[in-house]
Short mmCIF file of C-alpha atoms in Angstrom, two decimals:
data_model
loop_
_atom_site.label_atom_id
_atom_site.label_comp_id
_atom_site.label_asym_id
_atom_site.label_seq_id
_atom_site.Cartn_x
_atom_site.Cartn_y
_atom_site.Cartn_z
CA MET U 1 0.16 -0.14 0.05
CA GLU U 2 2.83 2.48 0.95
CA ASN U 3 4.33 1.71 -2.41
CA LYS U 4 1.31 2.17 -4.34
CA LEU U 5 1.06 5.81 -2.61
CA GLU U 6 4.73 6.32 -3.44
CA MET U 7 3.86 5.44 -7.57
CA LEU U 8 1.03 7.66 -7.28
CA MET U 9 2.90 10.73 -5.87
CA GLU U 10 5.75 10.15 -8.53
CA GLU U 11 3.14 9.96 -11.11
CA GLU U 12 1.77 13.53 -9.89
CA ASN U 13 5.22 14.66 -9.51
CA LEU U 14 4.69 16.28 -6.07
CA CYS U 15 6.98 18.15 -4.01
CA ASP U 16 8.92 16.96 -1.09
CA GLU U 17 6.44 18.72 1.36
CA GLU U 18 3.39 17.50 -0.10
CA ARG U 19 4.72 13.80 -0.13
CA VAL U 20 5.76 14.35 3.68
CA ILE U 21 1.95 15.24 4.37
CA LYS U 22 0.53 12.68 2.29
CA ARG U 23 2.82 9.81 3.84
CA ALA U 24 1.64 11.03 7.41
CA VAL U 25 -2.25 11.46 6.42
CA MET U 26 -1.77 7.50 5.10
CA LYS U 27 0.00 6.40 8.21
CA ARG U 28 -2.76 8.02 10.45
CA PHE U 29 -5.46 6.37 8.53
CA LEU U 30 -3.48 2.83 8.65
CA LYS U 31 -3.33 3.59 12.58
CA GLN U 32 -7.23 3.81 12.69
CA GLU U 33 -7.70 0.61 10.44
CA THR U 34 -5.75 -1.29 13.20
CA THR U 35 -8.76 -0.44 15.33
CA GLU U 36 -11.60 -1.50 12.84
CA SER U 37 -9.69 -4.62 11.70
CA GLY U 38 -8.48 -5.26 15.51
CA CYS U 39 -4.76 -6.09 14.52
CA ALA U 40 -1.47 -4.50 16.11
CA THR U 41 -0.55 -3.47 12.31
CA MET U 42 -2.21 -3.89 8.95
CA ASP U 43 0.82 -5.74 7.62
CA LEU U 44 -0.77 -8.83 9.82
CA CYS U 45 -4.22 -8.43 8.30
CA SER U 46 -5.32 -10.38 5.37
CA VAL U 47 -6.20 -8.62 2.14
CA ASN U 48 -8.36 -11.32 1.18
CA GLU U 49 -10.37 -11.14 3.91
CA TYR U 50 -9.89 -7.17 4.55
CA GLY U 51 -13.36 -5.84 4.83
CA SER U 52 -15.26 -9.09 5.07
CA TYR U 53 -16.39 -7.99 8.55
CA LEU U 54 -19.87 -6.60 8.56
CA LYS U 55 -21.41 -4.77 11.21
CA PRO U 56 -24.48 -6.28 12.56
CA PHE U 57 -27.92 -4.90 11.39
CA GLY U 58 -29.59 -2.33 13.62
CA PRO U 59 -28.36 0.62 15.72
CA ASP U 60 -25.83 1.24 18.59
CA TYR U 61 -27.22 1.25 22.00
CA GLU U 62 -25.74 3.27 24.88
CA PHE U 63 -26.54 1.93 28.52
CA PRO U 64 -26.86 4.52 31.23
CA GLY U 65 -24.47 3.28 33.77
CA GLY U 66 -22.51 1.36 31.44
CA PHE U 67 -22.62 -2.11 29.68
CA THR U 68 -22.37 -3.76 33.36
CA LYS U 69 -25.96 -2.69 33.94
CA LEU U 70 -27.24 -4.74 30.98
CA ILE U 71 -25.40 -7.81 32.49
CA GLU U 72 -27.10 -7.08 35.69
CA PHE U 73 -30.71 -6.81 33.93
CA LEU U 74 -30.17 -10.25 32.62
CA ALA U 75 -28.69 -11.71 35.57
CA ASP U 76 -31.98 -10.57 37.55
CA LYS U 77 -34.11 -12.76 35.31
CA PHE U 78 -32.16 -16.03 37.10
CA PRO U 79 -32.69 -17.26 40.46
CA ARG U 80 -29.77 -16.10 42.32
CA ASN U 81 -28.27 -19.52 43.46
CA LEU U 82 -28.00 -20.54 39.85
CA ILE U 83 -25.34 -18.00 39.12
CA LYS U 84 -21.98 -18.53 40.92
CA LEU U 85 -19.54 -15.89 40.82
CA SER U 86 -15.55 -16.20 41.39
CA HIS U 87 -15.82 -19.57 39.89
CA PRO U 88 -13.20 -19.73 37.46
CA VAL U 89 -13.30 -22.90 35.42
CA GLU U 90 -10.07 -24.86 35.36
CA HIS U 91 -10.73 -27.85 33.39
CA ILE U 92 -13.57 -29.42 31.38
CA GLY U 93 -13.53 -33.10 31.05
CA VAL U 94 -15.45 -36.31 30.06
CA VAL U 95 -16.57 -38.88 32.54
CA ASP U 96 -18.49 -42.25 32.07
CA ASP U 97 -22.17 -41.17 32.53
CA ASP U 98 -24.74 -41.48 29.72
CA VAL U 99 -26.76 -38.78 31.36
CA ASN U 100 -24.23 -36.24 32.40
CA PRO U 101 -20.96 -36.96 30.83
CA VAL U 102 -19.32 -33.57 31.41
CA LEU U 103 -17.29 -32.64 34.43
CA VAL U 104 -16.48 -29.05 35.17
CA GLN U 105 -13.76 -28.44 37.41
CA CYS U 106 -13.19 -24.87 39.15
CA LYS U 107 -10.05 -23.46 40.52
CA ASN U 108 -11.62 -23.14 43.86
CA GLY U 109 -12.17 -27.06 44.00
CA SER U 110 -16.03 -26.79 42.97
CA MET U 111 -17.17 -29.39 40.69
CA PHE U 112 -20.21 -29.81 38.41
CA GLN U 113 -21.29 -32.76 36.47
CA THR U 114 -23.87 -31.90 33.66
CA LYS U 115 -25.08 -32.83 30.41
CA HIS U 116 -24.46 -29.41 28.51
CA VAL U 117 -22.08 -26.46 29.21
CA VAL U 118 -21.65 -23.12 27.58
CA VAL U 119 -18.19 -21.81 27.72
CA THR U 120 -17.77 -18.30 26.53
CA THR U 121 -14.09 -17.16 25.94
CA SER U 122 -11.93 -15.26 23.55
CA VAL U 123 -9.47 -16.98 21.02
CA ASN U 124 -6.43 -15.70 22.95
CA PHE U 125 -7.79 -17.44 26.09
CA LEU U 126 -8.01 -20.66 24.14
CA LYS U 127 -4.56 -20.35 22.65
CA LYS U 128 -2.99 -20.13 26.23
CA ASN U 129 -5.17 -22.47 27.96
CA TYR U 130 -6.95 -25.12 25.27
CA THR U 131 -4.40 -27.74 26.12
CA SER U 132 -5.40 -27.91 29.73
CA LEU U 133 -8.76 -26.66 29.76
CA PHE U 134 -10.40 -29.39 27.68
CA ASP U 135 -9.92 -33.09 27.62
CA PRO U 136 -7.91 -34.00 24.53
CA ILE U 137 -10.99 -36.03 23.19
CA LEU U 138 -12.97 -32.78 22.98
CA LEU U 139 -10.75 -31.15 20.33
CA ASN U 140 -9.92 -32.55 17.05
CA GLU U 141 -7.09 -31.31 14.64
CA GLN U 142 -9.26 -28.73 12.62
CA LYS U 143 -10.42 -27.14 15.89
CA ILE U 144 -6.61 -26.57 16.99
CA GLU U 145 -5.54 -25.37 13.77
CA ALA U 146 -8.44 -22.91 13.92
CA ILE U 147 -7.54 -21.71 17.44
CA ASN U 148 -4.03 -21.34 16.45
CA THR U 149 -4.48 -19.61 13.14
CA ILE U 150 -7.07 -17.26 13.84
CA LYS U 151 -5.41 -13.97 15.47
CA MET U 152 -6.29 -11.84 18.21
CA ASP U 153 -4.60 -8.21 19.23
CA THR U 154 -5.56 -5.50 21.60
CA VAL U 155 -7.72 -2.51 21.14
CA ASP U 156 -7.83 -0.28 24.02
CA LYS U 157 -9.70 3.16 24.96
CA ILE U 158 -8.26 5.64 27.14
CA PHE U 159 -11.09 8.19 28.78
CA LEU U 160 -10.08 11.88 29.60
CA PHE U 161 -12.61 13.48 31.77
CA TYR U 162 -12.63 17.17 32.59
CA ASN U 163 -14.53 19.39 34.87
CA ASP U 164 -13.96 22.07 32.25
CA MET U 165 -13.10 21.40 28.57
CA SER U 166 -13.36 24.75 27.18
CA PHE U 167 -10.13 24.48 25.84
CA PHE U 168 -11.58 22.27 23.01
CA PRO U 169 -12.44 23.76 19.61
CA GLU U 170 -16.26 24.62 19.05
CA ASN U 171 -17.95 22.54 16.57
CA CYS U 172 -15.16 20.18 16.40
CA ASP U 173 -15.77 16.37 17.26
CA ALA U 174 -12.18 15.09 16.81
CA ILE U 175 -8.45 16.03 16.66
CA HIS U 176 -6.44 13.87 14.24
CA PRO U 177 -2.70 14.12 14.98
CA LEU U 178 -0.30 13.95 11.98
CA PHE U 179 3.20 12.94 12.97
CA PHE U 180 5.99 14.17 11.02
CA ASP U 181 8.84 13.24 13.68
CA GLU U 182 8.08 9.57 14.16
CA PRO U 183 11.73 7.81 15.15
CA GLU U 184 13.00 5.31 12.79
CA LYS U 185 14.45 3.58 15.89
CA PHE U 186 11.31 2.62 17.96
CA ASN U 187 11.48 3.05 21.63
CA MET U 188 8.29 1.73 23.56
CA ARG U 189 8.66 3.76 26.55
CA THR U 190 9.16 7.11 24.86
CA ASP U 191 7.31 6.54 21.40
CA TRP U 192 3.70 4.65 22.22
CA LYS U 193 2.19 8.13 21.62
CA TYR U 194 2.86 7.86 18.22
CA LYS U 195 0.16 4.97 17.79
CA VAL U 196 -2.45 7.53 18.76
CA TYR U 197 -4.55 8.84 15.99
CA THR U 198 -7.36 10.59 17.58
CA PHE U 199 -8.81 12.48 20.61
CA ASP U 200 -12.58 12.06 19.79
CA LYS U 201 -14.95 14.61 21.83
CA PHE U 202 -17.38 11.63 23.31
CA TYR U 203 -19.13 14.14 25.70
CA GLU U 204 -19.08 17.57 26.62
CA ASN U 205 -16.82 16.73 29.49
CA MET U 206 -14.81 13.71 27.82
CA LEU U 207 -12.26 12.85 25.26
CA LEU U 208 -11.85 9.19 23.93
CA VAL U 209 -8.38 8.29 22.84
CA TRP U 210 -7.67 5.04 21.07
CA ILE U 211 -4.83 2.76 20.79
CA THR U 212 -3.74 -0.40 19.48
CA GLY U 213 -1.35 -3.23 19.33
CA LYS U 214 1.70 -3.61 21.42
CA GLU U 215 1.67 0.04 22.38
CA ALA U 216 -1.81 -0.52 24.00
CA ASP U 217 -0.26 -3.53 25.71
CA TYR U 218 2.36 -1.31 27.05
CA VAL U 219 -0.04 1.59 28.09
CA GLU U 220 -2.25 -0.82 30.07
CA THR U 221 0.97 -1.40 32.36
CA LEU U 222 1.76 2.44 33.04
CA PRO U 223 -0.11 4.42 35.62
CA ASN U 224 -2.91 6.82 34.71
CA GLU U 225 -0.75 9.81 36.03
CA GLU U 226 2.04 9.17 33.20
CA VAL U 227 -0.75 8.39 30.75
CA ALA U 228 -2.36 11.67 31.57
CA ASP U 229 0.86 13.53 31.26
CA VAL U 230 1.70 12.28 27.84
CA LEU U 231 -1.72 12.71 26.24
CA THR U 232 -1.76 16.45 27.96
CA GLU U 233 1.41 17.32 26.07
CA MET U 234 0.25 15.96 22.91
CA LEU U 235 -2.95 18.15 23.35
CA ARG U 236 -1.04 21.16 24.11
CA LYS U 237 1.00 20.99 21.07
CA LEU U 238 -1.92 19.85 18.81
CA LEU U 239 -3.90 23.07 20.06
CA ASN U 240 -0.75 25.34 20.44
CA ASN U 241 -2.13 26.10 24.10
CA LYS U 242 0.07 25.64 27.17
CA ASN U 243 -2.54 26.06 29.56
CA ILE U 244 -4.32 23.02 28.58
CA PRO U 245 -5.11 21.17 31.94
CA LYS U 246 -4.52 17.60 32.80
CA PRO U 247 -7.72 15.60 32.77
CA ASP U 248 -9.56 15.59 36.28
CA ARG U 249 -9.83 11.80 35.95
CA ILE U 250 -8.50 9.17 33.45
CA PHE U 251 -9.76 5.66 32.98
CA LYS U 252 -8.01 3.08 30.36
CA THR U 253 -9.58 -0.51 29.20
CA ASN U 254 -7.17 -3.34 30.07
CA TRP U 255 -7.96 -6.23 27.59
CA ASN U 256 -4.75 -7.64 27.22
CA SER U 257 -3.85 -7.65 30.95
CA ASN U 258 -7.37 -9.43 31.65
CA PRO U 259 -6.56 -12.98 32.17
CA TYR U 260 -9.74 -14.27 31.00
CA VAL U 261 -9.45 -12.20 27.81
CA LEU U 262 -5.93 -11.64 26.77
CA GLY U 263 -6.67 -9.25 23.99
CA SER U 264 -10.02 -7.41 22.18
CA TYR U 265 -11.11 -8.25 18.74
CA SER U 266 -10.16 -11.40 16.42
CA TYR U 267 -9.23 -10.92 12.74
CA VAL U 268 -8.05 -13.06 9.97
CA ASP U 269 -4.10 -12.84 9.65
CA VAL U 270 -2.00 -13.72 6.21
CA ASN U 271 -2.32 -17.05 6.90
CA GLY U 272 -5.75 -17.40 7.51
CA LEU U 273 -8.78 -18.12 5.59
CA ALA U 274 -12.37 -17.01 7.21
CA ASN U 275 -14.21 -19.70 5.30
CA LYS U 276 -12.01 -22.29 6.48
CA HIS U 277 -10.79 -21.50 10.09
CA ILE U 278 -13.74 -19.89 11.55
CA ASN U 279 -16.27 -22.52 9.96
CA ASP U 280 -13.87 -25.15 11.53
CA LEU U 281 -14.33 -23.60 14.76
CA ALA U 282 -18.14 -23.45 14.33
CA GLU U 283 -18.08 -27.23 13.13
CA PRO U 284 -19.89 -29.27 16.02
CA LEU U 285 -18.06 -32.00 17.73
CA TYR U 286 -19.74 -35.14 18.72
CA LEU U 287 -19.53 -37.69 21.54
CA ASN U 288 -21.70 -40.62 21.65
CA ASN U 289 -23.73 -39.14 18.82
CA VAL U 290 -24.58 -35.97 20.84
CA VAL U 291 -23.35 -32.36 19.89
CA CYS U 292 -20.22 -32.21 22.28
CA ILE U 293 -18.86 -28.90 21.19
CA GLN U 294 -20.37 -26.10 19.00
CA LEU U 295 -18.97 -22.88 18.31
CA GLN U 296 -21.74 -20.04 18.27
CA LEU U 297 -21.17 -16.87 16.84
CA SER U 298 -18.45 -18.13 14.73
CA ILE U 299 -19.68 -16.42 11.44
CA ASN U 300 -17.33 -15.71 8.63
CA THR U 301 -18.78 -11.89 8.47
CA LEU U 302 -19.00 -11.39 12.34
CA PHE U 303 -15.54 -12.99 13.69
CA ILE U 304 -14.73 -10.03 15.91
CA LEU U 305 -17.41 -11.25 18.17
CA ILE U 306 -16.90 -13.07 21.20
CA PHE U 307 -16.71 -16.92 20.50
CA ILE U 308 -19.05 -19.45 22.55
CA PHE U 309 -18.45 -23.18 22.88
CA ARG U 310 -21.60 -25.11 23.57
CA ILE U 311 -20.68 -28.47 25.15
#
């Protein structure tokens, strides 16, 4: 893609200044595409599968109080004794029982023998844990290949809250930085900021920053104060205003640090085929002529969604 840009600029006989600007614009949009595609860099994303993800039909909803309120609403529909919190599952195995052939073992020592189990997890969690999570009999070679082939990287949000955001330009929804000084030799400690491609005005008192890939993983390890300092300095330079205050509060997602998620979105990389590997994940496995494992939400056009096993 970058080579194509160079060819087009050569054909247009652009001056050096115009070329520098166009390169910076292209880099900025490639960073945005990593958010859309869920990959660390666009070099990892399959060209053949690029754009195959389709947004589900219907509007986006905003839940007052956050997504947790939706979970609480759904949980209230079930008797409380049916919901077990703080029961991380350690192993799902098979026992010699025609009625309840599945045994679920938890890290706290609890065990549940049952006929069916629904397991929701991410691809990265499967990559790290499938050998210990499932009895070998439950996974065939196609499932294992699919788990190891479909990729998943980090997409994080950083929320900056202000009591007074009058410094932000009126009638402006977002600021998109262009960098002309990105170092050739990258240093994560000082250069993660170059992966930031937007400051979105999400509310009248809040800016939203997106960051992806290894830079996002690194930001998760930083104290909020340090992240706020770096982003505030960026805003001051972008708006040429040294008086822009630090945010009064900052919150950042930590998807990669969550041991039960280990990333944000899945995507099809250069070695993957959506029609093959996602379908292989969705293909049912049988035990004694009964569906043993069934991956739900494994659809070629919706592969960013959370995967669900049905056992």
